[in-house]
Structures are given as C-alpha cells and as structure tokens.
PDB file of C-alpha atoms in Angstrom:
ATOM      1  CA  UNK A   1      24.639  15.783  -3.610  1.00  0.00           C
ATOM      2  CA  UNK A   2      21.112  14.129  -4.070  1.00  0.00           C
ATOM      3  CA  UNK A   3      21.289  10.499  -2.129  1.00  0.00           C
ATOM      4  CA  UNK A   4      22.135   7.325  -4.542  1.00  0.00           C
ATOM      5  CA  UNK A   5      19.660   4.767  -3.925  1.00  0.00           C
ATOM      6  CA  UNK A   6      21.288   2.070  -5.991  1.00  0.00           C
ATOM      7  CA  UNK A   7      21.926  -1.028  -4.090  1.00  0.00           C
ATOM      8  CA  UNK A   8      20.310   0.613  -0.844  1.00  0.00           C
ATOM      9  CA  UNK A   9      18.084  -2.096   0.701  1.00  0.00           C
ATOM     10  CA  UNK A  10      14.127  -0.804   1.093  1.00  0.00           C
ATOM     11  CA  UNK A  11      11.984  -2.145   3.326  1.00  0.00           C
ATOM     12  CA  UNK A  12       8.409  -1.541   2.680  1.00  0.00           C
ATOM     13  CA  UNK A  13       5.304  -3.050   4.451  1.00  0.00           C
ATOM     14  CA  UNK A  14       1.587  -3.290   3.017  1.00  0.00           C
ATOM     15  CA  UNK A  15       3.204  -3.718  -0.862  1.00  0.00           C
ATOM     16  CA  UNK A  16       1.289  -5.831  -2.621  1.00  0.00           C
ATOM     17  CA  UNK A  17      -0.894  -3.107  -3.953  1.00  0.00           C
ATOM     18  CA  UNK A  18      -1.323   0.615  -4.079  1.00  0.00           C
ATOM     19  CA  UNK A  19       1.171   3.261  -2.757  1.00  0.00           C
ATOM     20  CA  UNK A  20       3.443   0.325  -1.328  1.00  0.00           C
ATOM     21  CA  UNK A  21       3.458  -1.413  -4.986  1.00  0.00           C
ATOM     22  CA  UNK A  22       3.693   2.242  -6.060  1.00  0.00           C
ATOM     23  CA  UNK A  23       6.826   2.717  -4.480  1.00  0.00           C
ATOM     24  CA  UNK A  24       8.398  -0.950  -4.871  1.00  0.00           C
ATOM     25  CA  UNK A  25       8.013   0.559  -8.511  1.00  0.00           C
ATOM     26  CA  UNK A  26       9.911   3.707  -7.730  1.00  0.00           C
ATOM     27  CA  UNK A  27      12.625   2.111  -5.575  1.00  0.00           C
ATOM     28  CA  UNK A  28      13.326  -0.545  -8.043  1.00  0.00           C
ATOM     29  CA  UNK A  29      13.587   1.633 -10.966  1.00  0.00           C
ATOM     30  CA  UNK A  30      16.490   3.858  -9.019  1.00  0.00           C
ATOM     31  CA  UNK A  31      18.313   0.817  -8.406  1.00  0.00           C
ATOM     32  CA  UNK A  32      17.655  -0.275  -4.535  1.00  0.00           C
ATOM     33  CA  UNK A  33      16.848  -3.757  -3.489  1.00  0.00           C
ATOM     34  CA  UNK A  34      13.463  -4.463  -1.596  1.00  0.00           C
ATOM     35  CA  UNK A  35      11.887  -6.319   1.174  1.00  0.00           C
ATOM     36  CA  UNK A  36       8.226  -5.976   0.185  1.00  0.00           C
ATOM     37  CA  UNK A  37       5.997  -7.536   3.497  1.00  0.00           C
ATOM     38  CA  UNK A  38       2.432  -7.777   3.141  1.00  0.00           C
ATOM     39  CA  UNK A  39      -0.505 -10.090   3.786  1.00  0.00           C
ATOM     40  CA  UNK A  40      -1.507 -11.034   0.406  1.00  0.00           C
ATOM     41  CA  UNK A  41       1.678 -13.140  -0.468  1.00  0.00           C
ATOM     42  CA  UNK A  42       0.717 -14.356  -4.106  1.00  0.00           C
ATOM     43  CA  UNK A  43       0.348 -10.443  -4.991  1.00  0.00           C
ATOM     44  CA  UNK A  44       4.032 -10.032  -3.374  1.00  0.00           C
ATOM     45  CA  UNK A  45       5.447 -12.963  -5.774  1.00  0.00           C
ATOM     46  CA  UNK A  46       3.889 -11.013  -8.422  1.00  0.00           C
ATOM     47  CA  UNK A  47       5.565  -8.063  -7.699  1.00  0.00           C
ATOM     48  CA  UNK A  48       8.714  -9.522  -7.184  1.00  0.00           C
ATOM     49  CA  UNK A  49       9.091 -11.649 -10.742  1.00  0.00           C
ATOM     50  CA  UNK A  50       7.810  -7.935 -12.244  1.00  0.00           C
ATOM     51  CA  UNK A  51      10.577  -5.701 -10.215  1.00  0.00           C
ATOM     52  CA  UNK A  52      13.411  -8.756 -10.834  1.00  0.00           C
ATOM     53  CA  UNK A  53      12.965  -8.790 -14.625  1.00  0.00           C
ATOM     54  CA  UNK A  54      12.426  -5.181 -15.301  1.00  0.00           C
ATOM     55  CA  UNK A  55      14.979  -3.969 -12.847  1.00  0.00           C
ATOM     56  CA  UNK A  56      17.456  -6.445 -12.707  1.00  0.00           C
ATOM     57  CA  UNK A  57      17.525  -5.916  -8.548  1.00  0.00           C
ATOM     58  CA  UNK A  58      16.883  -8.542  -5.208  1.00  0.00           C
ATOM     59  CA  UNK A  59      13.709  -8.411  -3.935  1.00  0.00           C
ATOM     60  CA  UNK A  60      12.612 -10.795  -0.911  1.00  0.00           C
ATOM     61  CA  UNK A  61       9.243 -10.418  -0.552  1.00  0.00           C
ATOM     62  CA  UNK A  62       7.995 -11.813   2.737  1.00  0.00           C
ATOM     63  CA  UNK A  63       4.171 -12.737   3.881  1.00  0.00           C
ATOM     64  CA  UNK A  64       3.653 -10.476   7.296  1.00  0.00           C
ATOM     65  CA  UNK A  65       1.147  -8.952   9.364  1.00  0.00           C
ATOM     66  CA  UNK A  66       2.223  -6.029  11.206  1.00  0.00           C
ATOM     67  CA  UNK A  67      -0.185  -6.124  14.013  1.00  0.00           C
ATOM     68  CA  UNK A  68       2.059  -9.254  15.079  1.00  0.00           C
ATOM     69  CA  UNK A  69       4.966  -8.510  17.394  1.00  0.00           C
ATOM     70  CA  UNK A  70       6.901 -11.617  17.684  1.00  0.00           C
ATOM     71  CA  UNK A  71       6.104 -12.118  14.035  1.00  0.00           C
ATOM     72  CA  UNK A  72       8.080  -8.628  13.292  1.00  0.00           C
ATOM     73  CA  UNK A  73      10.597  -9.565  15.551  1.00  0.00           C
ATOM     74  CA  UNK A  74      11.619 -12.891  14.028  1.00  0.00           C
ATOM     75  CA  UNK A  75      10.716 -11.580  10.213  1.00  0.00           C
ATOM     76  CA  UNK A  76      13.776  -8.813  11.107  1.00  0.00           C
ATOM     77  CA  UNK A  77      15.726 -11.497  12.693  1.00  0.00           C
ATOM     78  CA  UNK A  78      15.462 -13.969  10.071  1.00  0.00           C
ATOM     79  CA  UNK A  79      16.213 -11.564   7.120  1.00  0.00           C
ATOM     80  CA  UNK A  80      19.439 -12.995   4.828  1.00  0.00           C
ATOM     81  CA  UNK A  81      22.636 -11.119   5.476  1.00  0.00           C
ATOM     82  CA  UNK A  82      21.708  -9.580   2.140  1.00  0.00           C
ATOM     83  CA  UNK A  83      18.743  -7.475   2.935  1.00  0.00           C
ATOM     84  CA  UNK A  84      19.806  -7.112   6.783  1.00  0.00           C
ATOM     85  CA  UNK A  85      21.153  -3.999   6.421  1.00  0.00           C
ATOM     86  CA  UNK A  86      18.118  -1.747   5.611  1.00  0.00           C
ATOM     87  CA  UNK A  87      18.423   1.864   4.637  1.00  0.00           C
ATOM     88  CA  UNK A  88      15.455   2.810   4.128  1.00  0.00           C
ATOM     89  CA  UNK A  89      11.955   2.209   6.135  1.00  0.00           C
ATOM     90  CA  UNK A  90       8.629   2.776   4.562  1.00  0.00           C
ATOM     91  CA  UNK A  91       5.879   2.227   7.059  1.00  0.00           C
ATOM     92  CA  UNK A  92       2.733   1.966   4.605  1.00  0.00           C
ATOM     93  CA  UNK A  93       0.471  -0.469   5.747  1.00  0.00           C
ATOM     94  CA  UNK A  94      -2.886   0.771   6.950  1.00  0.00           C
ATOM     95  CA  UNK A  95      -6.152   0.539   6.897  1.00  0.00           C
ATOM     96  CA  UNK A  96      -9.666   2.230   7.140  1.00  0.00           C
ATOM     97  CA  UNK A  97     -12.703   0.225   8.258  1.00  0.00           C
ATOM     98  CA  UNK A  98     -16.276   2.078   8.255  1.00  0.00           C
ATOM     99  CA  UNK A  99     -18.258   5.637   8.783  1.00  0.00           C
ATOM    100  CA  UNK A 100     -19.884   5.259  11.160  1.00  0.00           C
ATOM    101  CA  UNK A 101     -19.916   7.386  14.603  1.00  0.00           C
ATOM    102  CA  UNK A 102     -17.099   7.082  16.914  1.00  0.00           C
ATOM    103  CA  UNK A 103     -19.913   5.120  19.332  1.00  0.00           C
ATOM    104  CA  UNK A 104     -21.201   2.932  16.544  1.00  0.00           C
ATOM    105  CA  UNK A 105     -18.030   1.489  15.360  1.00  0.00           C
ATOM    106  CA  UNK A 106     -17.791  -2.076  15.685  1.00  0.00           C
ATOM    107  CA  UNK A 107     -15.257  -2.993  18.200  1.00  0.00           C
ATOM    108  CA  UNK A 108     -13.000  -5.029  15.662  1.00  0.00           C
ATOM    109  CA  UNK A 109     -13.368  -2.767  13.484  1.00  0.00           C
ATOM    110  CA  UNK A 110     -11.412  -0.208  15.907  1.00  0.00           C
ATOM    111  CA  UNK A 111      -8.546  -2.844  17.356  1.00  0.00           C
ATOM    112  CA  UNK A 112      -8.018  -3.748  13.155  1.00  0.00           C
ATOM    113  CA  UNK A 113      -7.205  -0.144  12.703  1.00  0.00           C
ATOM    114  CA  UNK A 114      -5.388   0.667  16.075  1.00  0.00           C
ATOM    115  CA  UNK A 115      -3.420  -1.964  15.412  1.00  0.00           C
ATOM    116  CA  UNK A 116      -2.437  -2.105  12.194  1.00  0.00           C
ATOM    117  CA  UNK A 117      -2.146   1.473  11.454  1.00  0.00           C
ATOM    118  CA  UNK A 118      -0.549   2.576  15.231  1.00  0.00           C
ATOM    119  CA  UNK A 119       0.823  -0.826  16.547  1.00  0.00           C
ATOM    120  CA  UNK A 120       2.327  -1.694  13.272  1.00  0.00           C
ATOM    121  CA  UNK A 121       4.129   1.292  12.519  1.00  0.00           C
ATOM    122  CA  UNK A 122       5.339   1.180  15.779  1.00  0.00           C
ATOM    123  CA  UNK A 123       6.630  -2.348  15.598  1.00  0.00           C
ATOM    124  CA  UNK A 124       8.615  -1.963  12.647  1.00  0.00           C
ATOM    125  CA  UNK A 125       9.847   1.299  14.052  1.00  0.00           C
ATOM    126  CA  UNK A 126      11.440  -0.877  17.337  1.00  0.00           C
ATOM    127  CA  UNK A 127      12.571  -2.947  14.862  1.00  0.00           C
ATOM    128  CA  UNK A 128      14.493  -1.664  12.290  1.00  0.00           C
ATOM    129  CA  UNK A 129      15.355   1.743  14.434  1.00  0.00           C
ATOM    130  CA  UNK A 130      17.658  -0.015  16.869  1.00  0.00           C
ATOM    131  CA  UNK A 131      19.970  -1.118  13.822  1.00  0.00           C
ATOM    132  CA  UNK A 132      20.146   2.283  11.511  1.00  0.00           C
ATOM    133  CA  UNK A 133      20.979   4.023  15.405  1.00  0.00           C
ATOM    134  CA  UNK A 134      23.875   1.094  15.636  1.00  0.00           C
ATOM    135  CA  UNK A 135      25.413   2.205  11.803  1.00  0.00           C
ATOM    136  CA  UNK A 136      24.075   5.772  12.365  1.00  0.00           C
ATOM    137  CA  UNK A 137      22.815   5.804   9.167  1.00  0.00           C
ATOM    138  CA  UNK A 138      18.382   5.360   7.915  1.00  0.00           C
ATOM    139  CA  UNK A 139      16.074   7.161   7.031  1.00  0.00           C
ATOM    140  CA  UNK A 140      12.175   6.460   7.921  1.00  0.00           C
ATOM    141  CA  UNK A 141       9.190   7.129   6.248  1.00  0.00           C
ATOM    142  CA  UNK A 142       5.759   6.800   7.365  1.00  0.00           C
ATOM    143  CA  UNK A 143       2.952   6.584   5.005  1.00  0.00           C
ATOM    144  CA  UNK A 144       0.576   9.095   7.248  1.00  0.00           C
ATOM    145  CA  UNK A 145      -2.648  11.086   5.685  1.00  0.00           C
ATOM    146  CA  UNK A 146      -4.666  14.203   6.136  1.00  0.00           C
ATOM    147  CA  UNK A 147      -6.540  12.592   8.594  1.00  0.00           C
ATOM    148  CA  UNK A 148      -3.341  12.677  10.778  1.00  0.00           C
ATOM    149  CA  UNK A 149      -3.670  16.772  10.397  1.00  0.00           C
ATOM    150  CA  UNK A 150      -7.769  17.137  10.173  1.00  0.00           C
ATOM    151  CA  UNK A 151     -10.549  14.948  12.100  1.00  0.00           C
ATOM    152  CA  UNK A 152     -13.883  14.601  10.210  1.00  0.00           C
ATOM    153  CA  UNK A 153     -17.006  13.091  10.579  1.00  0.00           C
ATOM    154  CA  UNK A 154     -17.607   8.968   9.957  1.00  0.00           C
ATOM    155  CA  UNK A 155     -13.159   8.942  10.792  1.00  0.00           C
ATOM    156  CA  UNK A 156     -13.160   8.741  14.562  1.00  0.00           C
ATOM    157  CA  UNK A 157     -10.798   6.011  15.022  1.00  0.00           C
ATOM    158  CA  UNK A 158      -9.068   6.449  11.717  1.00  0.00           C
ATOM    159  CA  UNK A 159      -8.213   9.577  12.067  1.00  0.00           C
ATOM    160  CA  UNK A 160      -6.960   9.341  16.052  1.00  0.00           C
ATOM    161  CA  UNK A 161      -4.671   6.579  14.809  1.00  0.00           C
ATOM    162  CA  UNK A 162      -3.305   8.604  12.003  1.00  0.00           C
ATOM    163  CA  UNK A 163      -3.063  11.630  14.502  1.00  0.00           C
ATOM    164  CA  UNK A 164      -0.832   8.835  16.459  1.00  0.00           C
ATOM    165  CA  UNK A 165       1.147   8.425  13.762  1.00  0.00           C
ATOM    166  CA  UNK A 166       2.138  11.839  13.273  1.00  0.00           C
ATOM    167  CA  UNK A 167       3.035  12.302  16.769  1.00  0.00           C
ATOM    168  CA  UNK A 168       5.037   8.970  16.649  1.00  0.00           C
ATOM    169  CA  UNK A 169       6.920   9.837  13.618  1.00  0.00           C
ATOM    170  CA  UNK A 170       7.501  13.380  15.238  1.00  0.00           C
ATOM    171  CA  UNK A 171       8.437  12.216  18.674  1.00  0.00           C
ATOM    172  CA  UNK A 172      11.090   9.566  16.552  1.00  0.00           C
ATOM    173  CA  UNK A 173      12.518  12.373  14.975  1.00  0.00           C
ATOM    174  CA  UNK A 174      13.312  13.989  18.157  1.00  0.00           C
ATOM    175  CA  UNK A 175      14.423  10.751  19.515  1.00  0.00           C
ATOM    176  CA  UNK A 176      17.367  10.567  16.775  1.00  0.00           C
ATOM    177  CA  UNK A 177      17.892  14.014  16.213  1.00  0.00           C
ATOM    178  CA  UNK A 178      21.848  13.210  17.400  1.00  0.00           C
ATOM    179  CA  UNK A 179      22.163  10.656  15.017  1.00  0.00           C
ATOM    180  CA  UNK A 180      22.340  11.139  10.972  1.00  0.00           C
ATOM    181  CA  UNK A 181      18.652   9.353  10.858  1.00  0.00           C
ATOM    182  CA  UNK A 182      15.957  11.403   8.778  1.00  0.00           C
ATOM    183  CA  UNK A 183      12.460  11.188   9.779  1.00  0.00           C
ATOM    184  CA  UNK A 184       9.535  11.577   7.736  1.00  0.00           C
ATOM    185  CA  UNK A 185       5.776  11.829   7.086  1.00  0.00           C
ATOM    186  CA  UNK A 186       3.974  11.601   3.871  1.00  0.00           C
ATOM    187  CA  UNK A 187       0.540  12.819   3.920  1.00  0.00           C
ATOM    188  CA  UNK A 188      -2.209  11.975   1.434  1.00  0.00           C
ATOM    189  CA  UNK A 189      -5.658  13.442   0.688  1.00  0.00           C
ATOM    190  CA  UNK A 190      -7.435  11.489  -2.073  1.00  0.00           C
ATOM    191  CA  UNK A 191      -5.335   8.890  -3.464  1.00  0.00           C
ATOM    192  CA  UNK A 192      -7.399   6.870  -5.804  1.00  0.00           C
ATOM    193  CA  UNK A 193      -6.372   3.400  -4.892  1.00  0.00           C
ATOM    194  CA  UNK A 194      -7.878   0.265  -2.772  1.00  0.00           C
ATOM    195  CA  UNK A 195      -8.396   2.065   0.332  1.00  0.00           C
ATOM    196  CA  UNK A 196     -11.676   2.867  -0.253  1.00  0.00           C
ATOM    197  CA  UNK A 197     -12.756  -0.406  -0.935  1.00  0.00           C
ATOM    198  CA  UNK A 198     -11.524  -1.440   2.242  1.00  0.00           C
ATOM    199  CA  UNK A 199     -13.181   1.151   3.875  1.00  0.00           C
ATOM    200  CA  UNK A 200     -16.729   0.356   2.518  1.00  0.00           C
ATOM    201  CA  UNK A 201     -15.927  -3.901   2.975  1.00  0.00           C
ATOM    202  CA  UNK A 202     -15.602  -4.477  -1.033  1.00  0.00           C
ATOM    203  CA  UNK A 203     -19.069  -2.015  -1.854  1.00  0.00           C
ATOM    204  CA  UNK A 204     -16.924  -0.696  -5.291  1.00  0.00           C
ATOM    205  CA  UNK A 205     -19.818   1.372  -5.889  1.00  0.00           C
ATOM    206  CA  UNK A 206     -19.503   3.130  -3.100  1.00  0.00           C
ATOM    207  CA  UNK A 207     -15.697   3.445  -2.843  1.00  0.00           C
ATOM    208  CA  UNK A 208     -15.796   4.600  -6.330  1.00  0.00           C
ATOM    209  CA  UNK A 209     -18.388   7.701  -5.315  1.00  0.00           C
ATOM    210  CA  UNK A 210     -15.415   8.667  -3.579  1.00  0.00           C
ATOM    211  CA  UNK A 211     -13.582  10.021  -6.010  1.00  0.00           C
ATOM    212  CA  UNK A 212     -16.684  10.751  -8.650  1.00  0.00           C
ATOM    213  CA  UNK A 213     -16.342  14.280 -10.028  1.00  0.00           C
ATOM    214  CA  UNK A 214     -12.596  15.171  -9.292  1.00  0.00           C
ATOM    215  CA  UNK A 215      -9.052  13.941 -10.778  1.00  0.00           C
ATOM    216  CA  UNK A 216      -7.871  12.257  -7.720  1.00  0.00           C
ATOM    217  CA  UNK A 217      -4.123  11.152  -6.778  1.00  0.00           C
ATOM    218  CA  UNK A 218      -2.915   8.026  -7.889  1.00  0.00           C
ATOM    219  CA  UNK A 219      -0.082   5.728  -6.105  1.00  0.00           C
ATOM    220  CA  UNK A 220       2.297   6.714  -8.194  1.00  0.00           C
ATOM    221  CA  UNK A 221       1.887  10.517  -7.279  1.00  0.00           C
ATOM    222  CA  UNK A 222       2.703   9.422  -3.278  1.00  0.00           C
ATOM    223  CA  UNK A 223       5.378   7.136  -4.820  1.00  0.00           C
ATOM    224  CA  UNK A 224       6.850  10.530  -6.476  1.00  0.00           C
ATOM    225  CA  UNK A 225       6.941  12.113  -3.025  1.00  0.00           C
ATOM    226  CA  UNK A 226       8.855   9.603  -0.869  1.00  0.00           C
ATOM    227  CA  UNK A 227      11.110   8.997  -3.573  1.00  0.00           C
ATOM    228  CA  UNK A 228      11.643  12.918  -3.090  1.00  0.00           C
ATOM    229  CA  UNK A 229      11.954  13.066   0.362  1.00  0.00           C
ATOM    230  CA  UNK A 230      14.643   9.447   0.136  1.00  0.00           C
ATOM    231  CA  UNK A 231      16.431  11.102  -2.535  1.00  0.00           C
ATOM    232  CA  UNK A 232      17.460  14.442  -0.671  1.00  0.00           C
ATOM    233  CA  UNK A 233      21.016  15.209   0.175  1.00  0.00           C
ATOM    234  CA  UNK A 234      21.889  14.055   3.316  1.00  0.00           C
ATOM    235  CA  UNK A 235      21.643  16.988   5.570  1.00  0.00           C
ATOM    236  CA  UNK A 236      18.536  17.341   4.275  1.00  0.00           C
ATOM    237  CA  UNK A 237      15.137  16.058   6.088  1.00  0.00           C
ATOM    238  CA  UNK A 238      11.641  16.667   4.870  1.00  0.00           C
ATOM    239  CA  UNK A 239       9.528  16.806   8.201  1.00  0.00           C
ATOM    240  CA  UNK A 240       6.377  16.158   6.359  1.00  0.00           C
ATOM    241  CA  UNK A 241       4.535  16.257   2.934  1.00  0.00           C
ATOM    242  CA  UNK A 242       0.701  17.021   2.945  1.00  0.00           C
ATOM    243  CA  UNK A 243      -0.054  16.355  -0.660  1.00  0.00           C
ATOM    244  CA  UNK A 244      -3.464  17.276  -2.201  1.00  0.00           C
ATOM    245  CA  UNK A 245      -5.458  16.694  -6.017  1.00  0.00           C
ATOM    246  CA  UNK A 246      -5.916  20.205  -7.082  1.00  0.00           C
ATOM    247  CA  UNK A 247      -9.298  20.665  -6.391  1.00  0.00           C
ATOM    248  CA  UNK A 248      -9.496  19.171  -2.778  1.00  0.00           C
ATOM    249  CA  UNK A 249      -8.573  21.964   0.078  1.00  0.00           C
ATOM    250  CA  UNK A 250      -9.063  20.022   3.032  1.00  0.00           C
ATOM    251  CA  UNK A 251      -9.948  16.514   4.181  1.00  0.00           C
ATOM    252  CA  UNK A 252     -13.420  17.663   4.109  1.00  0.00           C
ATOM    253  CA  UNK A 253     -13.378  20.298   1.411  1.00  0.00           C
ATOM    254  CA  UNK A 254     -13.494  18.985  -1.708  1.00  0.00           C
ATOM    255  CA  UNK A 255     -14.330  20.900  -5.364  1.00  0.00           C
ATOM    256  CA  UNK A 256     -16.520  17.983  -7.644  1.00  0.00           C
ATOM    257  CA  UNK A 257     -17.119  19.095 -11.840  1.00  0.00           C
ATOM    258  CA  UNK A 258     -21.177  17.894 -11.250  1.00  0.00           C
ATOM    259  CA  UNK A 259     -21.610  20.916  -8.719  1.00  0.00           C
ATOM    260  CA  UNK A 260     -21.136  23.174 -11.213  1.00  0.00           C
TER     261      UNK A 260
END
C-alpha cells in the first residue's frame, strides 16, 4: 500500500523558490501540511497564502538559515504542537558559489557552501532525527546532485560538499537501519532553476548559457521524484535517485542542438 501523505507534516528547508517551492507544491497538493524554512521570508508568505487557498492545508512558514545551530535548535523547539510531529524531512537548501579553481576560490565563498550545503543538512538531520527515532517512524530526504557522484572542473568545493552529503545521508541510513526510518538521496543534473544564478552572483546571462541548447529539468521534475520516493509503501526505501534531461550523460557530458 503506497504511503498516504494527507495530514503528514513536511518539513522542507530552502522553499521559497525552486525545487523546495517545487515540492511545497507537490506536498500540498497530496494533502500534507508544511513547514517551509528559508531565508527569503516575504517569498515564504507568498507561498504559504498560495498552498492555504489552493490546498486548503497548514502551512507555517518560518524565516531560517541553516548554517545557524542554535537557530535550528530553537526553530525545532519552538514549532506549535501542530507541526511538531514531522514525518517527513526534505533537506534542500544549498548553494553553489563560483568556477573558479579549488585554489582560487574565495574563502567565503567556500565556508557559504560548506556550511550551508554540509553543516545545514547536518543540523536539521540532529534535529529532527532524534524525534522520528523516539516514534520510530520518518522518512528523510536530502536534496543531493550529480556532483555528489562526479567531481568536475570550476566545482571543487561544491562538489566535495555534495560528496559529503551523500556519505552523510548514507552513513544515516545505516545509523537507523533498526528503526522503520527511510533514508534518501535525490540527485539532480541540470535542473533549470535559480541555482545558476547564484552560482554566477546574479550574471543571468551567464546562468542562462547553462542550459542554452538542451531541454533541461525543471523543479517540478525533482518535485516528481521525492514525491516518488515519500509515497512508497513502507517497506520500501529508495537509496538514491540520479535523475538526468535526456540529452545530458554525465555532469560533464552534455548533448547541446547548436553542435549539430
């Protein structure tokens, strides 16, 4: 029997745009209520009078950075007896910053990304863990990449934090494997969305070369895929999804219509 997400309560960090909007989206429209945490709060309350109306479910959305510890500690203390049960943990926010050589990168360039993308998963992950191990019953889902599978050139520090992810969310699901926890990965090539604008510091002509010449994945396509893996019967636990546009093979081989 596929799991019923109706009135399960989703957590999901970095969701004021992209694949965490993306999935707000795809939680909301199966019937679960949200905690939607990002940094750009306005965007959440956007969100949240959108998912409320359309959806008729609660969503608290909640202004947080993840890189903060004792802010992540009192955001999960804090949370109304409503939402402080949470099912379901989607670690999404993350970041790129830069190309440039692994001994040219700025150095706050490389703690933004180490700590958002390693630290932060990891502090929700102390978090929330602790009380789905106490009702033996969660299910977390990191928002990874094909950078946590492939290194390439220009993604030094990117890529070694999204290698730590992989090994955190594997090492988790070893942690739990007594418990009725699932543990799992999603893992993106080129996903048309803001990340890389980030990456190139708002440069949109350069972010969109990026994706010039190919039909690239969309939020909603990652969205798909951890509403997939969430929706599974319960003995079932997808380890990992790498998920590719059709005419990208690798995170460095990519197929664009102009070579032709």
């Amino acid at each position: 029997m596929l799991t019923d997400l109706k009135n399960k309560t989703v957590l999901i960090t970095g969701a004021s745009a992209g694949i965490g909007q993306a999935c707000a989206q795809a939680f909301a429209a199966e019937g679960a209520n949200l905690v939607l945490t990002a940094r750009r709060f306005e965007r959440l309350q956007q969100l949240t009078e959108t998912l409320t109306k359309q959806y008729s479910v609660a969503v608290l959305p909640i202004a947080l950075d993840v890189r903060n510890s004792d802010d992540v500690v009192q955001f999960i203390s804090d949370l109304p007896t409503r939402f402080a049960n949470i099912d379901i943990l989607v670690n999404n926010a993350g970041l790129v910053i830069g190309i440039e050589k692994a001994h040219e990168i700025p150095v706050e360039d490389v703690d933004t990304m180490l700590d958002t993308n390693i630290k932060g998963v990891l502090n929700l992950i102390r978090n929330v863990v602790p009380l789905m191990v106490t009702v033996n019953r969660g299910h977390v889902i990191n928002i990874s990449s094909i950078a946590g599978h492939e290194a390439y050139p220009g993604g030094s520090v990117y890529c070694a934090s999204k290698h730590a992810v992989d090994a955190l969310t594997k090492s988790l699901r070893m942690d739990v494997v007594e418990t009725d926890l699932r543990v799992t990965a999603i893992s993106p090539g080129l996903v048309d969305t803001e990340f890389s604008l980030v990456r190139f510091k708002g440069d949109q002509t350069k972010a969109a070369s990026v994706y010039t010449g190919l039909e690239a994945l969309v939020a909603e396509d990652i969205a798909e895929a951890v509403l997939f893996a969430a929706t599974r019967p319960s003995h079932v636990q997808i380890a990992d999804m790498i998920i590719f546009p059709t005419h990208q093979g690798s995170a460095t081989t990519v197929h664009r219509a102009f070579q032709e």
